[in-house]
Amino acid sequence: MSGSALYFDDLRVGQTLVSGTHALDEAQIIAFGRLYDPQPFHTDPEAAKTTFFKGLAASGWQTAGLSMRLMVEGGLPFAGGLIGAGCTIEWPEPTRPGDILQVECEIVELIPSKSRPDRGLVVTRCVTRNQDRKVLQIMTGKMVVPRRVPTSGTAS
Amino acid sequence: MSGSALYFDDLRVGQTLVSGTHALDEAQIIAFGRLYDPQPFHTDPEAAKTTFFKGLAASGWQTAGLSMRLMVEGGLPFAGGLIGAGCTIEWPEPTRPGDILQVECEIVELIPSKSRPDRGLVVTRCVTRNQDRKVLQIMTGKMVVPRRVPTSGTAS
C-alpha cells in the first residue's frame, strides 16, 4: 500500500504494509520512562540489572508509540489518518537499547458501519520486530476509515 | 491497596485502586504527538479542526502512557513492579487539552502460573476518566507478579 489516501472501499483483506525502521537507544528509553512509566527497569540501567528484565528495557507503551509512528510515516495511507478505536496488544519479548524496530501490518477484516454509512472499521494485525526478527509486539487494532462514496439508506 | 510491596499471594479479586491525577495540556499533547504519533490532530491545533477529532486530541498511546504513570505512582504496589504481558484497550472518547486524568483499577482475575511456580498473572481492569467522569480509556491487562513463597512441585 502506498501513494494517495485510501478510503474504506479501496481496501482489501490481505493487503500488507512494511514500515521503515527506527533505531532505539538507551537515552530514548530513559526519556520515555521518566515521563510515562517511571520504574527502575525503564529509567536506570544499573538498577535494572536486578529486576525481572535483567537490564534496561523500553516501556511497552514506548514500543506501541514507536510502532504507531512507523505506521504513520510508513505508512498506512488511510484517508483521514490513522484513528484507533481500540486494540489488543501483546509484548512477547522486551524491547532493548540498540533494537531497530520495524512493523509489518496486514488487513485482516473490513467491517462496514451499520449505523454510519460514511465510514467503516478496518482491523489490522501489526507485528513489530527487531533487527534479529524477534517479535517485540503483536497488535490487532480497529481503525476508523471513511468511505469514498457515502451509500444511501434506500435502494432505488 | 497501599503500603509495602504486594506479592501474588496477597492479592484478591475485587481489590481496587484509585490513582492520583494528571493535568494534560496542549504542549504535552503536541510534544508526544511529534515523537510518537505525528498526525495533524495530535500536533497542530489549527489543522486539527478540520479532522475527525474536530480539534486537538491526545494520541491514544499518550493516554495509555499517562494512565501507566498514574498506576505506577498511585500506585499498584506489586512486588517487582508493574510488568505487563499484554492487554486489550479501548478509547471511547478522545483525550483533550485541559483534561485531568485519573485511573481506577480493579483486580478481576488471579491466574497462578502452571509452568512457573514463582509467579502468577494478575488481570486488572483499569478505567481512565477525566474531570467530568467521562471514560477516556478502558484497559484490561495481564501483569506478571511474583509469589511470596515459591511452592514446591511435590506434596509431602
XYZ file of N, CA and C in Angstrom, chain A residues 28 32 34-39 41-42 51-53 59 61-62 64-70 72-73 80-92 119 137 139 144, chain B residues 24 28 32 34-39 41-42 51-53 59 61-62 64-66 68-70 72-73 80-92 119 137 139 144:
252
model
N 16.649 7.377 24.649
C 15.219 7.447 24.308
C 14.378 6.632 25.295
N 11.511 8.399 27.805
C 10.106 7.977 27.817
C 9.729 7.443 29.193
N 10.874 8.071 32.137
C 10.715 9.106 33.169
C 9.354 9.779 33.084
N 8.860 10.005 31.863
C 7.594 10.722 31.699
C 6.370 9.824 31.810
N 6.489 8.570 31.362
C 5.270 7.771 31.200
C 5.285 6.419 31.915
N 6.426 5.980 32.401
C 6.464 4.653 33.036
C 7.676 4.589 33.958
N 7.640 5.442 35.034
C 8.848 5.620 35.865
C 9.106 4.440 36.808
N 9.682 3.384 36.240
C 10.087 2.218 37.024
C 11.556 1.945 36.694
N 13.438 -0.449 35.828
C 13.857 -1.193 34.621
C 13.662 -0.401 33.332
N 12.984 0.779 33.427
C 12.837 1.650 32.252
C 13.658 2.935 32.361
N 16.328 -6.559 38.244
C 14.873 -6.663 38.102
C 14.491 -7.848 37.212
N 13.207 -8.050 37.064
C 12.634 -9.061 36.173
C 13.290 -9.036 34.795
N 13.595 -7.832 34.293
C 14.110 -7.687 32.931
C 15.624 -7.905 32.818
N 9.566 0.691 27.994
C 8.157 0.513 28.350
C 7.410 -0.039 27.142
N 4.569 0.725 26.323
C 3.863 1.853 25.712
C 4.764 2.629 24.764
N 6.083 2.580 25.008
C 7.001 3.205 24.052
C 7.103 2.347 22.785
N 4.745 0.580 21.661
C 3.484 0.857 20.969
C 3.539 2.203 20.242
N 4.063 3.226 20.915
C 4.146 4.553 20.307
C 5.076 4.569 19.103
N 6.236 3.920 19.227
C 7.165 3.882 18.093
C 6.571 3.096 16.924
N 5.846 2.034 17.223
C 5.190 1.268 16.153
C 4.156 2.136 15.448
N 3.437 2.936 16.236
C 2.445 3.859 15.659
C 3.123 4.848 14.726
N 4.233 5.433 15.205
C 4.945 6.394 14.368
C 5.421 5.765 13.056
N 5.931 4.540 13.134
C 6.377 3.859 11.913
C 5.203 3.621 10.967
N 2.460 5.500 10.829
C 2.048 6.817 10.311
C 2.998 7.258 9.195
N 4.288 7.098 9.434
C 5.275 7.592 8.468
C 5.431 6.636 7.301
N -8.025 10.521 6.088
C -8.410 10.999 7.412
C -7.423 10.651 8.497
N -6.402 9.811 8.179
C -5.394 9.478 9.179
C -5.637 8.136 9.833
N -4.753 7.795 10.764
C -4.860 6.522 11.485
C -5.539 6.786 12.814
N -6.807 6.417 12.902
C -7.632 6.734 14.061
C -8.054 5.429 14.714
N -7.428 5.124 15.855
C -7.675 3.855 16.530
C -8.872 3.933 17.454
N -9.711 2.898 17.417
C -10.839 2.806 18.346
C -10.510 1.892 19.513
N -9.537 1.020 19.308
C -9.143 0.089 20.354
C -8.282 -1.001 19.768
N -7.692 -1.834 20.643
C -6.810 -2.889 20.155
C -6.541 -3.914 21.243
N -6.008 -5.050 20.810
C -5.360 -5.950 21.751
C -3.870 -5.915 21.440
N -3.061 -6.068 22.488
C -1.620 -5.890 22.314
C -0.891 -6.877 23.221
N 0.147 -7.489 22.674
C 0.999 -8.393 23.464
C 2.447 -7.971 23.265
N 3.229 -8.173 24.325
C 4.671 -7.916 24.243
C 5.409 -9.207 24.593
N 5.677 -10.065 23.603
C 6.302 -11.362 23.903
C 7.733 -11.246 24.414
N -18.536 5.530 6.969
C -17.272 5.015 7.488
C -17.302 3.508 7.680
N 6.240 -7.034 19.644
C 4.854 -6.628 19.885
C 3.942 -7.176 18.790
N 0.037 -6.366 17.724
C -1.114 -5.520 17.997
C -2.187 -5.782 16.945
N -10.815 3.524 12.357
C -11.970 4.125 11.691
C -11.506 4.732 10.372
N -3.426 17.396 31.810
C -2.830 17.373 30.469
C -3.091 18.704 29.781
N 1.890 19.299 26.130
C 2.218 17.878 26.344
C 1.687 17.019 25.199
N 4.229 14.838 22.662
C 4.096 13.386 22.472
C 3.782 13.073 21.012
N 4.430 14.653 18.267
C 5.572 14.813 17.345
C 6.497 13.606 17.377
N 6.694 13.026 18.573
C 7.632 11.909 18.704
C 7.017 10.556 18.376
N 5.732 10.363 18.702
C 5.180 9.009 18.663
C 3.932 8.841 17.804
N 3.318 9.930 17.372
C 2.072 9.790 16.600
C 1.849 11.064 15.785
N 2.790 11.318 14.830
C 2.798 12.620 14.130
C 1.676 12.754 13.095
N 0.479 13.045 13.575
C -0.665 13.306 12.714
C -1.258 14.655 13.137
N -4.045 15.939 13.895
C -4.966 16.061 15.036
C -4.268 15.885 16.378
N -2.980 15.460 16.368
C -2.212 15.358 17.609
C -1.112 16.419 17.726
N -10.359 17.851 11.084
C -10.185 16.397 11.075
C -11.343 15.710 11.788
N -11.284 14.392 11.793
C -12.248 13.543 12.506
C -12.475 14.043 13.936
N -11.411 14.490 14.596
C -11.497 14.872 16.006
C -12.026 16.297 16.216
N -2.866 11.485 21.419
C -2.723 10.116 20.917
C -3.222 9.149 21.985
N -1.981 6.456 22.619
C -0.792 5.901 23.285
C -0.312 6.820 24.400
N -0.602 8.124 24.279
C -0.267 9.032 25.374
C -1.244 8.820 26.541
N -2.591 6.073 27.243
C -2.128 4.807 27.835
C -0.893 5.035 28.714
N 0.059 5.818 28.212
C 1.280 6.082 28.973
C 0.997 6.856 30.252
N 0.130 7.871 30.162
C -0.200 8.649 31.362
C -0.950 7.788 32.379
N -0.533 4.631 32.754
C 0.516 3.783 33.331
C 1.256 4.528 34.430
N 1.645 5.762 34.133
C 2.368 6.550 35.130
C 1.526 6.741 36.399
N 0.252 7.013 36.239
C -0.624 7.178 37.408
C -0.710 5.877 38.210
N 1.676 3.547 38.302
C 2.994 3.346 38.931
C 3.131 4.232 40.159
N 2.734 5.491 40.029
C 2.931 6.441 41.123
C 1.849 6.289 42.189
N 8.229 -6.229 42.565
C 8.906 -6.360 41.275
C 8.472 -5.343 40.248
N 7.407 -4.551 40.564
C 6.977 -3.512 39.633
C 5.774 -3.936 38.807
N 5.348 -3.042 37.939
C 4.201 -3.307 37.067
C 4.721 -3.776 35.716
N 4.615 -5.070 35.482
C 5.205 -5.681 34.291
C 4.077 -6.270 33.461
N 3.763 -5.600 32.364
C 2.636 -6.012 31.537
C 3.036 -7.052 30.513
N 2.193 -8.072 30.353
C 2.418 -9.081 29.320
C 1.566 -8.799 28.090
N 0.496 -8.051 28.299
C -0.396 -7.738 27.188
C -1.690 -7.171 27.729
N -2.532 -6.650 26.815
C -3.785 -6.052 27.267
C -4.739 -5.863 26.104
N -5.985 -5.589 26.448
C -6.911 -5.022 25.474
C -7.207 -3.603 25.923
N -7.418 -2.730 24.946
C -7.549 -1.316 25.274
C -8.577 -0.689 24.334
N -9.416 0.149 24.887
C -10.407 0.894 24.098
C -10.302 2.360 24.460
N -10.576 3.202 23.480
C -10.623 4.648 23.708
C -11.995 5.156 23.288
N -12.972 5.144 24.205
C -14.339 5.531 23.816
C -14.470 7.008 23.455
N 5.601 -17.333 40.184
C 4.876 -16.147 39.717
C 3.423 -16.457 39.355
N -10.507 5.833 28.500
C -9.802 4.595 28.174
C -10.258 3.482 29.113
N -8.774 -0.301 29.909
C -7.688 -1.235 29.635
C -7.823 -2.441 30.546
N 2.574 -9.601 35.325
C 3.331 -10.683 35.951
C 3.706 -10.251 37.364
